[in-house]
Short mmCIF file of C-alpha atoms in Angstrom, two decimals:
data_model
loop_
_atom_site.label_atom_id
_atom_site.label_comp_id
_atom_site.label_asym_id
_atom_site.label_seq_id
_atom_site.Cartn_x
_atom_site.Cartn_y
_atom_site.Cartn_z
CA MET A 19 -8.59 21.96 9.42
CA PHE A 20 -11.34 19.40 9.77
CA GLU A 21 -12.85 16.79 12.01
CA LEU A 22 -12.84 13.03 11.85
CA THR A 23 -15.27 11.45 9.45
CA LEU A 24 -18.50 10.01 10.78
CA ASP A 25 -17.80 6.90 8.77
CA LYS A 26 -14.85 5.63 10.80
CA LYS A 27 -13.93 2.79 8.48
CA HIS A 28 -12.96 5.42 5.92
CA ASP A 29 -10.61 7.30 8.23
CA GLU A 30 -7.18 7.21 6.62
CA SER A 31 -5.42 8.61 9.69
CA ARG A 32 -4.31 5.98 12.16
CA GLN A 33 -4.79 6.79 15.80
CA GLY A 34 -2.20 6.07 18.42
CA GLU A 35 -0.30 3.11 17.03
CA ALA A 36 2.78 2.18 19.00
CA PHE A 37 5.77 1.49 16.81
CA ALA A 38 8.08 -1.37 17.66
CA PRO A 39 9.40 -4.29 15.65
CA LYS A 40 7.27 -7.26 16.65
CA HIS A 41 10.25 -9.60 16.74
CA ILE A 42 11.83 -7.78 19.69
CA VAL A 43 11.70 -9.87 22.84
CA ASN A 44 14.79 -8.99 24.85
CA ASN A 45 16.11 -5.52 24.12
CA PRO A 46 19.92 -5.47 24.50
CA PHE A 47 20.16 -1.67 24.81
CA THR A 48 20.57 0.00 28.18
CA LYS A 49 18.14 2.81 27.38
CA LYS A 50 14.85 2.20 25.66
CA PHE A 51 12.44 4.42 23.77
CA TYR A 52 8.79 4.03 22.83
CA ILE A 53 7.09 5.77 19.89
CA GLU A 54 3.38 6.33 19.46
CA SER A 55 2.23 7.82 16.15
CA TYR A 56 -0.84 9.67 14.97
CA GLY A 57 -2.02 10.99 11.62
CA CYS A 58 -1.04 10.30 8.04
CA ALA A 59 1.27 7.76 6.45
CA MET A 60 4.02 10.39 6.31
CA ASN A 61 4.07 10.51 10.12
CA PHE A 62 4.37 6.75 10.36
CA ALA A 63 7.21 6.77 7.85
CA ASP A 64 8.89 9.53 9.88
CA SER A 65 8.69 7.40 13.03
CA GLU A 66 10.67 4.73 11.21
CA VAL A 67 13.35 7.32 10.43
CA VAL A 68 13.42 8.44 14.07
CA ALA A 69 13.82 4.83 15.24
CA SER A 70 16.77 4.39 12.89
CA ILE A 71 18.47 7.58 14.12
CA LEU A 72 18.05 6.63 17.78
CA GLN A 73 19.13 3.02 17.34
CA GLU A 74 22.26 4.19 15.54
CA LYS A 75 23.10 6.19 18.68
CA GLY A 76 22.66 3.20 20.96
CA PHE A 77 19.02 3.49 22.02
CA GLY A 78 16.73 0.47 21.77
CA ILE A 79 13.04 0.49 20.90
CA THR A 80 10.44 -1.19 23.10
CA PRO A 81 6.80 -2.02 22.40
CA GLN A 82 5.86 -1.35 26.04
CA PHE A 83 5.75 2.26 27.23
CA GLU A 84 5.91 1.06 30.84
CA GLU A 85 9.52 -0.08 30.37
CA ALA A 86 10.68 2.92 28.34
CA ASP A 87 13.20 5.54 29.46
CA MET A 88 11.89 7.89 26.77
CA ILE A 89 8.38 8.21 25.35
CA PHE A 90 7.80 10.03 22.06
CA ILE A 91 4.52 10.92 20.40
CA ASN A 92 4.70 11.69 16.70
CA THR A 93 1.89 14.18 16.30
CA CYS A 94 -0.59 15.43 13.72
CA SER A 95 -2.01 18.96 13.45
CA ILE A 96 -4.26 18.34 10.49
CA ARG A 97 -7.38 17.84 12.60
CA GLU A 98 -8.56 19.35 15.84
CA LYS A 99 -9.56 15.94 17.20
CA ALA A 100 -6.07 14.53 16.60
CA GLU A 101 -4.54 17.38 18.61
CA ALA A 102 -6.98 16.83 21.47
CA THR A 103 -6.18 13.11 21.53
CA VAL A 104 -2.43 13.79 21.63
CA ARG A 105 -2.83 16.31 24.44
CA ARG A 106 -4.75 13.78 26.54
CA ARG A 107 -2.11 11.15 25.88
CA LEU A 108 0.70 13.50 26.89
CA THR A 109 -1.10 14.25 30.14
CA GLU A 110 -1.28 10.52 30.88
CA PHE A 111 2.42 10.02 30.18
CA ARG A 112 3.38 13.06 32.20
CA LYS A 113 1.68 11.56 35.26
CA MET A 114 4.01 8.57 34.97
CA LYS A 115 6.94 10.83 35.84
CA LYS A 116 5.77 10.95 39.46
CA ASP A 117 6.82 7.32 39.85
CA ASN A 118 9.69 7.59 37.39
CA PRO A 119 11.34 11.04 37.59
CA GLY A 120 13.98 10.10 35.03
CA LEU A 121 11.40 9.41 32.33
CA LEU A 122 11.60 11.78 29.34
CA VAL A 123 8.49 12.67 27.34
CA GLY A 124 8.85 14.19 23.89
CA VAL A 125 6.69 15.52 21.09
CA LEU A 126 7.70 14.94 17.48
CA GLY A 127 6.20 16.12 14.22
CA CYS A 128 3.63 18.66 13.16
CA MET A 129 2.32 19.77 16.56
CA ALA A 130 5.87 20.39 17.78
CA GLU A 131 6.43 23.56 15.79
CA ARG A 132 2.94 24.93 16.28
CA LEU A 133 2.53 24.35 20.02
CA LYS A 134 6.07 24.24 21.39
CA SER A 135 5.61 27.09 23.88
CA LYS A 136 2.37 25.65 25.24
CA PHE A 137 3.86 22.21 25.71
CA LEU A 138 7.07 23.44 27.32
CA GLU A 139 6.12 26.51 29.34
CA GLU A 140 2.38 26.77 29.93
CA GLU A 141 1.40 23.14 30.40
CA LYS A 142 4.82 21.63 31.14
CA LEU A 143 3.77 18.43 29.40
CA VAL A 144 7.04 17.53 27.71
CA ASP A 145 10.83 17.60 28.01
CA ILE A 146 11.67 17.45 24.31
CA VAL A 147 10.06 19.10 21.26
CA VAL A 148 11.33 18.19 17.78
CA GLY A 149 9.93 19.29 14.43
CA PRO A 150 9.73 17.11 11.27
CA ASP A 151 13.00 18.44 9.84
CA ALA A 152 15.08 18.17 13.04
CA TYR A 153 15.09 14.47 13.82
CA ARG A 154 18.85 14.19 13.34
CA SER A 155 19.30 16.44 16.39
CA LEU A 156 17.21 14.18 18.63
CA PRO A 157 20.14 12.35 20.33
CA ALA A 158 21.70 15.68 21.32
CA LEU A 159 18.35 16.96 22.56
CA ILE A 160 17.99 13.85 24.71
CA ASP A 161 21.35 14.68 26.30
CA GLU A 162 20.11 18.21 27.02
CA ALA A 163 16.88 16.95 28.55
CA GLU A 164 18.73 14.47 30.76
CA SER A 165 20.80 17.34 32.15
CA GLY A 166 17.67 19.23 33.13
CA GLN A 167 17.38 21.47 30.08
CA LYS A 168 14.47 21.49 27.65
CA GLY A 169 15.44 19.97 24.33
CA VAL A 170 13.93 21.98 21.48
CA ASN A 171 14.52 22.08 17.72
CA VAL A 172 11.65 22.96 15.44
CA LEU A 173 13.61 24.59 12.64
CA LEU A 174 12.32 23.84 9.16
CA SER A 175 14.71 23.01 6.34
CA ARG A 176 14.79 23.54 2.59
CA GLU A 177 17.12 20.58 2.07
CA GLU A 178 16.39 17.82 4.59
CA THR A 179 14.91 14.64 3.07
CA TYR A 180 16.52 11.93 5.28
CA GLY A 181 17.43 10.23 2.01
CA ASP A 182 20.60 8.69 3.49
CA ILE A 183 18.81 7.09 6.46
CA SER A 184 17.59 3.52 6.20
CA PRO A 185 14.30 3.40 8.15
CA ILE A 186 13.66 0.67 10.68
CA ARG A 187 10.43 -1.03 9.65
CA LEU A 188 8.17 -0.82 12.68
CA ASN A 189 5.10 -2.99 13.25
CA SER A 190 5.74 -4.22 9.74
CA ASN A 191 3.94 -7.15 8.18
CA GLY A 192 7.12 -7.80 6.20
CA VAL A 193 5.21 -7.43 2.93
CA THR A 194 4.28 -3.76 2.48
CA ALA A 195 6.27 -0.62 3.25
CA PHE A 196 6.09 3.16 2.93
CA VAL A 197 8.89 4.99 1.12
CA SER A 198 9.01 8.78 1.43
CA ILE A 199 10.07 10.45 -1.82
CA MET A 200 9.61 14.11 -0.86
CA ARG A 201 8.85 16.37 2.07
CA GLY A 202 6.89 19.57 2.61
CA CYS A 203 4.32 21.24 0.40
CA ASN A 204 4.15 24.33 -1.81
CA ASN A 205 0.38 24.24 -2.25
CA MET A 206 -0.94 26.92 0.08
CA CYS A 207 -4.47 25.57 0.48
CA SER A 208 -6.23 28.04 2.74
CA PHE A 209 -7.48 25.37 5.18
CA CYS A 210 -4.19 23.50 5.62
CA VAL A 211 -1.35 23.77 8.15
CA VAL A 212 1.08 21.44 6.36
CA PRO A 213 3.20 24.13 4.61
CA PHE A 214 3.72 25.75 8.02
CA THR A 215 4.46 22.57 9.98
CA ARG A 216 6.42 20.63 7.32
CA GLY A 217 7.97 23.46 5.32
CA ARG A 218 8.57 23.98 1.64
CA GLU A 219 8.53 21.18 -0.88
CA ARG A 220 11.75 19.33 -1.69
CA SER A 221 12.33 16.06 -3.50
CA ARG A 222 14.53 13.24 -2.30
CA ASP A 223 17.26 12.08 -4.68
CA ALA A 224 16.03 9.35 -6.98
CA ASP A 225 19.04 7.08 -6.43
CA SER A 226 18.33 6.77 -2.70
CA VAL A 227 14.65 6.03 -3.39
CA ILE A 228 15.56 3.26 -5.84
CA LYS A 229 18.09 1.81 -3.40
CA GLU A 230 15.58 1.76 -0.54
CA CYS A 231 12.95 0.07 -2.70
CA THR A 232 15.48 -2.44 -4.01
CA ASP A 233 16.65 -3.26 -0.50
CA LEU A 234 13.05 -3.76 0.60
CA PHE A 235 12.41 -6.15 -2.28
CA ASN A 236 15.58 -8.11 -1.50
CA ASP A 237 14.42 -8.33 2.12
CA GLY A 238 11.18 -9.98 1.02
CA TYR A 239 8.83 -7.00 0.77
CA ARG A 240 6.49 -7.14 -2.19
CA GLU A 241 4.79 -3.75 -2.15
CA VAL A 242 6.00 -0.17 -1.69
CA THR A 243 3.92 2.99 -1.43
CA LEU A 244 5.73 6.13 -2.58
CA LEU A 245 4.75 8.97 -0.26
CA GLY A 246 4.59 12.73 -0.62
CA GLN A 247 2.18 15.56 0.11
CA ASN A 248 1.97 15.95 -3.67
CA VAL A 249 3.89 13.19 -5.43
CA ASP A 250 3.08 14.52 -8.91
CA SER A 251 5.29 17.57 -8.33
CA TYR A 252 8.31 15.37 -7.54
CA GLN A 253 11.38 16.57 -9.45
CA TRP A 254 15.02 15.75 -8.86
CA VAL A 255 18.01 16.94 -10.85
CA SER A 256 20.99 14.60 -10.98
CA SER A 257 24.28 16.24 -10.05
CA ALA A 258 26.09 13.77 -12.30
CA ASP A 259 24.58 14.75 -15.65
CA ASN A 260 21.91 17.37 -14.82
CA SER A 261 19.21 14.99 -16.01
CA VAL A 262 15.77 15.67 -14.57
CA VAL A 263 13.77 12.86 -12.95
CA SER A 264 10.03 13.51 -12.90
CA PHE A 265 7.52 11.54 -10.87
CA ALA A 266 6.64 9.48 -13.93
CA ASN A 267 10.36 8.68 -14.41
CA LEU A 268 10.73 7.69 -10.75
CA LEU A 269 7.60 5.54 -10.88
CA GLU A 270 9.00 3.69 -13.86
CA LYS A 271 12.39 3.17 -12.21
CA VAL A 272 10.77 1.64 -9.14
CA ALA A 273 8.49 -0.57 -11.26
CA GLN A 274 11.55 -1.87 -13.13
CA ILE A 275 13.15 -3.23 -9.94
CA SER A 276 11.07 -6.40 -10.35
CA PRO A 277 7.68 -7.34 -11.77
CA LEU A 278 7.05 -8.97 -8.35
CA LEU A 279 7.27 -5.61 -6.59
CA ARG A 280 3.95 -3.82 -6.49
CA VAL A 281 4.07 -0.02 -6.56
CA ARG A 282 1.51 2.38 -5.14
CA PHE A 283 1.69 6.11 -4.48
CA SER A 284 -0.06 8.84 -2.51
CA THR A 285 -1.10 11.62 -2.75
CA SER A 286 -1.86 13.16 -6.16
CA HIS A 287 -2.98 16.75 -6.66
CA PRO A 288 -5.59 17.27 -9.41
CA LYS A 289 -3.66 20.21 -10.84
CA ASP A 290 -0.43 18.23 -11.25
CA ILE A 291 -1.22 14.64 -12.22
CA THR A 292 -0.10 14.17 -15.82
CA ASP A 293 -0.82 11.91 -18.77
CA GLU A 294 2.80 10.78 -18.52
CA VAL A 295 2.08 9.32 -15.09
CA LEU A 296 -1.11 7.65 -16.33
CA PHE A 297 0.60 6.11 -19.36
CA THR A 298 3.43 4.87 -17.13
CA MET A 299 0.83 3.20 -14.89
CA ARG A 300 -0.72 1.57 -17.95
CA LYS A 301 2.67 0.37 -19.19
CA TYR A 302 3.57 -1.61 -16.06
CA ASP A 303 1.34 -4.31 -14.62
CA ASN A 304 2.99 -4.01 -11.21
CA ILE A 305 2.01 -0.33 -10.80
CA CYS A 306 -1.34 -0.58 -9.06
CA LYS A 307 -4.29 0.90 -10.90
CA TYR A 308 -5.48 3.05 -8.03
CA ILE A 309 -5.28 6.82 -7.59
CA HIS A 310 -6.09 8.95 -4.55
CA LEU A 311 -7.27 12.28 -6.00
CA PRO A 312 -8.54 14.67 -3.28
CA VAL A 313 -11.33 16.97 -4.46
CA GLN A 314 -12.24 18.69 -1.13
CA SER A 315 -15.34 20.35 -2.63
CA GLY A 316 -17.54 20.02 -5.70
CA SER A 317 -18.14 23.77 -5.84
CA THR A 318 -15.80 25.92 -7.93
CA ARG A 319 -16.54 28.90 -5.69
CA ILE A 320 -15.48 27.00 -2.57
CA LEU A 321 -12.46 25.52 -4.36
CA GLN A 322 -11.31 29.05 -5.16
CA MET A 323 -11.70 30.06 -1.51
CA MET A 324 -9.72 26.97 -0.55
CA ASN A 325 -6.99 28.02 -3.03
CA ARG A 326 -7.09 24.60 -4.66
CA THR A 327 -6.15 26.18 -8.04
CA TYR A 328 -8.57 24.10 -10.10
CA THR A 329 -12.26 24.21 -10.90
CA ARG A 330 -14.99 21.59 -10.68
CA GLU A 331 -14.78 21.19 -14.46
CA TRP A 332 -10.99 20.74 -14.35
CA TYR A 333 -11.32 18.02 -11.73
CA ILE A 334 -13.99 16.18 -13.71
CA SER A 335 -11.81 16.33 -16.81
CA LYS A 336 -8.97 14.70 -14.85
CA VAL A 337 -11.28 11.93 -13.68
CA ASN A 338 -12.43 11.41 -17.26
CA ARG A 339 -8.83 11.24 -18.46
CA ILE A 340 -7.91 8.67 -15.80
CA ARG A 341 -10.81 6.49 -16.88
CA GLU A 342 -9.95 6.92 -20.53
CA ILE A 343 -6.31 5.86 -20.14
CA LEU A 344 -6.85 3.42 -17.25
CA PRO A 345 -10.31 1.85 -17.58
CA GLY A 346 -11.45 0.45 -14.26
CA CYS A 347 -8.82 2.33 -12.25
CA GLY A 348 -9.70 2.56 -8.56
CA LEU A 349 -10.38 6.11 -7.41
CA SER A 350 -10.56 7.62 -3.94
CA THR A 351 -10.80 11.15 -2.61
CA ASP A 352 -10.87 13.54 0.35
CA SER A 353 -13.70 15.98 0.97
CA ILE A 354 -14.32 18.76 3.47
CA THR A 355 -17.87 19.89 4.13
CA GLY A 356 -18.97 23.07 5.85
CA PHE A 357 -16.03 25.23 4.75
CA CYS A 358 -16.34 28.96 5.34
CA GLY A 359 -19.31 30.43 3.50
CA GLU A 360 -20.50 27.09 2.09
CA THR A 361 -24.14 27.30 1.02
CA GLU A 362 -26.68 24.53 0.45
CA GLU A 363 -26.08 24.99 -3.28
CA ASP A 364 -22.32 24.47 -2.80
CA HIS A 365 -23.09 21.36 -0.77
CA LYS A 366 -25.38 20.02 -3.50
CA GLU A 367 -22.55 20.47 -6.01
CA THR A 368 -20.32 18.28 -3.85
CA LEU A 369 -23.05 15.64 -3.69
CA SER A 370 -23.49 15.76 -7.45
CA LEU A 371 -19.74 15.40 -8.00
CA PHE A 372 -19.75 12.34 -5.75
CA GLU A 373 -22.61 11.00 -7.88
CA TYR A 374 -20.56 11.56 -11.02
CA CYS A 375 -17.29 10.06 -9.76
CA GLU A 376 -18.72 7.18 -7.69
CA TYR A 377 -15.54 6.85 -5.64
CA ASP A 378 -14.39 3.46 -4.45
CA LEU A 379 -13.20 5.02 -1.21
CA ALA A 380 -13.55 8.45 0.38
CA TYR A 381 -12.18 10.20 3.45
CA MET A 382 -14.85 12.65 4.54
CA TYR A 383 -14.61 15.36 7.19
CA PHE A 384 -16.29 18.53 8.33
CA TYR A 385 -14.29 21.72 8.50
CA SER A 386 -12.77 22.97 11.73
CA GLU A 387 -10.61 26.05 11.68
CA ARG A 388 -6.87 25.50 12.17
CA PRO A 389 -4.81 28.30 13.77
CA GLY A 390 -2.31 30.01 11.50
CA THR A 391 -3.96 29.11 8.20
CA LEU A 392 -5.00 31.57 5.53
CA ALA A 393 -8.63 30.61 6.07
CA GLU A 394 -8.41 31.60 9.73
CA ARG A 395 -7.07 35.03 8.78
CA ARG A 396 -9.29 35.67 5.79
CA PHE A 397 -12.64 33.94 6.28
CA LYS A 398 -15.26 33.51 8.96
CA ASP A 399 -16.03 29.96 10.07
CA ASP A 400 -19.74 30.66 9.73
CA VAL A 401 -21.39 27.30 9.00
CA PRO A 402 -23.09 26.05 12.19
CA LEU A 403 -21.75 22.78 13.58
CA GLU A 404 -25.09 21.01 13.30
CA VAL A 405 -25.25 21.99 9.62
CA LYS A 406 -21.71 20.71 9.03
CA LYS A 407 -22.57 17.38 10.64
CA ARG A 408 -25.81 17.02 8.70
CA ARG A 409 -24.09 17.76 5.38
CA LEU A 410 -21.25 15.40 6.21
CA GLN A 411 -23.70 12.63 7.00
CA GLU A 412 -25.40 13.15 3.64
CA ILE A 413 -22.06 12.77 1.86
CA VAL A 414 -21.18 9.70 3.94
CA ASP A 415 -24.55 8.09 3.21
CA LEU A 416 -24.17 8.71 -0.51
CA HIS A 417 -20.65 7.34 -0.56
CA ARG A 418 -21.73 4.17 1.23
CA VAL A 419 -24.06 3.47 -1.68
CA HIS A 420 -21.20 3.95 -4.15
CA SER A 421 -18.76 1.90 -2.07
CA LEU A 422 -21.12 -1.06 -1.92
CA LYS A 423 -21.88 -0.73 -5.62
CA SER A 424 -18.15 -0.73 -6.39
CA MET A 425 -17.65 -3.90 -4.37
CA GLN A 426 -20.66 -5.63 -5.91
CA LYS A 427 -19.24 -5.05 -9.39
CA ASP A 428 -16.32 -7.29 -8.48
CA VAL A 429 -18.39 -10.28 -7.36
CA GLY A 430 -17.87 -13.16 -9.79
CA LYS A 431 -14.50 -11.83 -10.97
CA ILE A 432 -10.93 -13.04 -10.37
CA PHE A 433 -8.27 -10.72 -8.94
CA LYS A 434 -4.58 -11.02 -8.25
CA VAL A 435 -4.17 -10.47 -4.51
CA LEU A 436 -0.99 -9.95 -2.50
CA ILE A 437 -1.23 -11.86 0.79
CA GLU A 438 -0.43 -9.40 3.60
CA GLY A 439 -1.27 -11.60 6.60
CA ASP A 440 -4.10 -13.10 8.57
CA SER A 441 -7.60 -11.70 8.38
CA LYS A 442 -8.53 -9.56 11.38
CA LYS A 443 -11.42 -11.88 12.17
CA SER A 444 -9.79 -15.28 11.76
CA ASP A 445 -6.32 -16.80 11.56
CA GLN A 446 -7.88 -19.37 9.25
CA GLN A 447 -8.22 -16.72 6.55
CA TRP A 448 -5.73 -14.70 4.57
CA ALA A 449 -6.19 -11.00 3.90
CA GLY A 450 -4.69 -8.90 1.15
CA ARG A 451 -5.49 -6.18 -1.33
CA SER A 452 -6.29 -6.33 -4.98
CA ASP A 453 -4.56 -4.17 -7.56
CA HIS A 454 -7.40 -1.66 -7.09
CA ASN A 455 -6.72 -1.43 -3.35
CA LYS A 456 -9.74 -3.42 -2.22
CA MET A 457 -9.28 -5.53 0.90
CA THR A 458 -9.95 -9.19 0.12
CA VAL A 459 -10.29 -12.10 2.56
CA PHE A 460 -10.26 -15.80 1.69
CA PRO A 461 -9.71 -19.18 3.40
CA LYS A 462 -6.20 -20.52 3.74
CA THR A 463 -5.74 -23.34 1.24
CA GLY A 464 -2.65 -24.72 -0.42
CA ASN A 465 0.90 -23.87 0.64
CA TYR A 466 0.73 -20.13 0.24
CA LYS A 467 2.34 -17.68 2.66
CA LYS A 468 2.61 -13.96 3.34
CA GLY A 469 4.12 -12.16 0.37
CA ASP A 470 2.71 -14.57 -2.22
CA TYR A 471 0.43 -13.47 -5.03
CA VAL A 472 -2.70 -15.57 -5.49
CA ASP A 473 -5.66 -15.47 -7.86
CA VAL A 474 -8.85 -15.05 -5.85
CA PHE A 475 -12.35 -15.67 -7.11
CA VAL A 476 -14.73 -13.18 -5.43
CA GLU A 477 -17.91 -14.86 -4.18
CA SER A 478 -19.49 -12.07 -2.13
CA CYS A 479 -18.75 -8.72 -0.51
CA THR A 480 -19.54 -6.15 2.13
CA ALA A 481 -19.31 -2.39 1.60
CA GLY A 482 -15.64 -2.56 2.52
CA THR A 483 -14.36 -6.07 1.83
CA LEU A 484 -14.31 -8.61 -0.96
CA ILE A 485 -14.85 -12.23 0.16
CA GLY A 486 -13.65 -15.09 -1.97
CA LYS A 487 -11.54 -18.20 -2.36
CA ILE A 488 -8.21 -19.05 -3.93
CA LYS A 489 -8.59 -20.23 -7.50
CA GLU A 490 -7.15 -23.71 -7.80
CA ASP A 491 -5.74 -23.19 -11.28
CA GLN A 492 -3.65 -20.04 -10.90
CA LEU A 493 -3.65 -17.64 -13.83
CA THR A 494 -0.63 -16.33 -15.68
CA TRP A 495 -0.73 -12.56 -15.35
#
């Protein structure tokens, strides 16, 4: 679909994080597995499901791939660069088999379905290939691979949500957690592979979502992010009384667990976000006032080619409505530059939309064609690479101005911040995010700990971080 943004601090995808609970020192299991994950938050949440399934079958997770009997990479197909990185990593792991013939290497996730034959037959990189809807079959596939067979299951499902599986929180800070509320996508955007790699949209039952969030709160977590390709289209019908739970209903139910549990969500589609959701956000202080609303392009003509099913004017009206109902709400977006047939005029419309919206955060990419998409079949990828990069840089440069401006507006103000852990730069500072999703760092004073809420007075900022100090007299929010 597209390439990594030039502005790396805005890259939402996380590259190559190994998943293992940090408290593990001595693993009691006889066979150990190691998971490395790439891509979006959904992939990282899926890795937690996989870890739970494997541990239930007697396998233990390890943070060191050198001591693993099985190595899994949870993959992403959304960008060409992500696929290239995964392929290089698989090659490195495959070389380890020369010294350890019993080692199994497996591919999980979005690349599994799309490239299974290449991985298994042409390049012989892996022993196991498992798609996003087939993780329950992984223990059986491991047995097959250990017997010399290739373990493969990439079948997509119309029902699987893993709603009954309690994920193992991996590399967790013990404060924030992802909770998947739905899987798949019905929006056939012409540039996107997700409907083909993750299948059709289906919503997880609301009761299991509420239980997972409640359990997390009781375990000391203080923030959950509800995940879905398009959370606003969430809909679940109760078998007990046929009542329908919309996303707004679910959001309210999670917020009612405790006022001390912060609630975030991602991602919203401009065509589906409703006033009901916005009014629910306004009603509850613990629902964070921050919305990720991908625009992709500021040109109606390009949006139509992308099959985004809204116009520039529709998108602007949604932004206006958000700001009317939720004044000061944080707003972020995704954009793709250099899509098929994009002209300088189309590009200027994207720049002008960025000027209008002044996003707090943006994930910006240039288009790269993804095999199997509608765009590949229907359109010519005709914008030269140097033009794509130049246009992307112009968008990045403009957004940097808006990002700094957004941060500067908060200097001199007080915000309620959830302490997530130490600052990356110093263990003498706490780091946490404000309600509007802005990272905030401040010196450690008082007897506060991870998971506490503190009022922070913002003294200065960078383009990406608020810098402040804990207010001595804490406010009553």
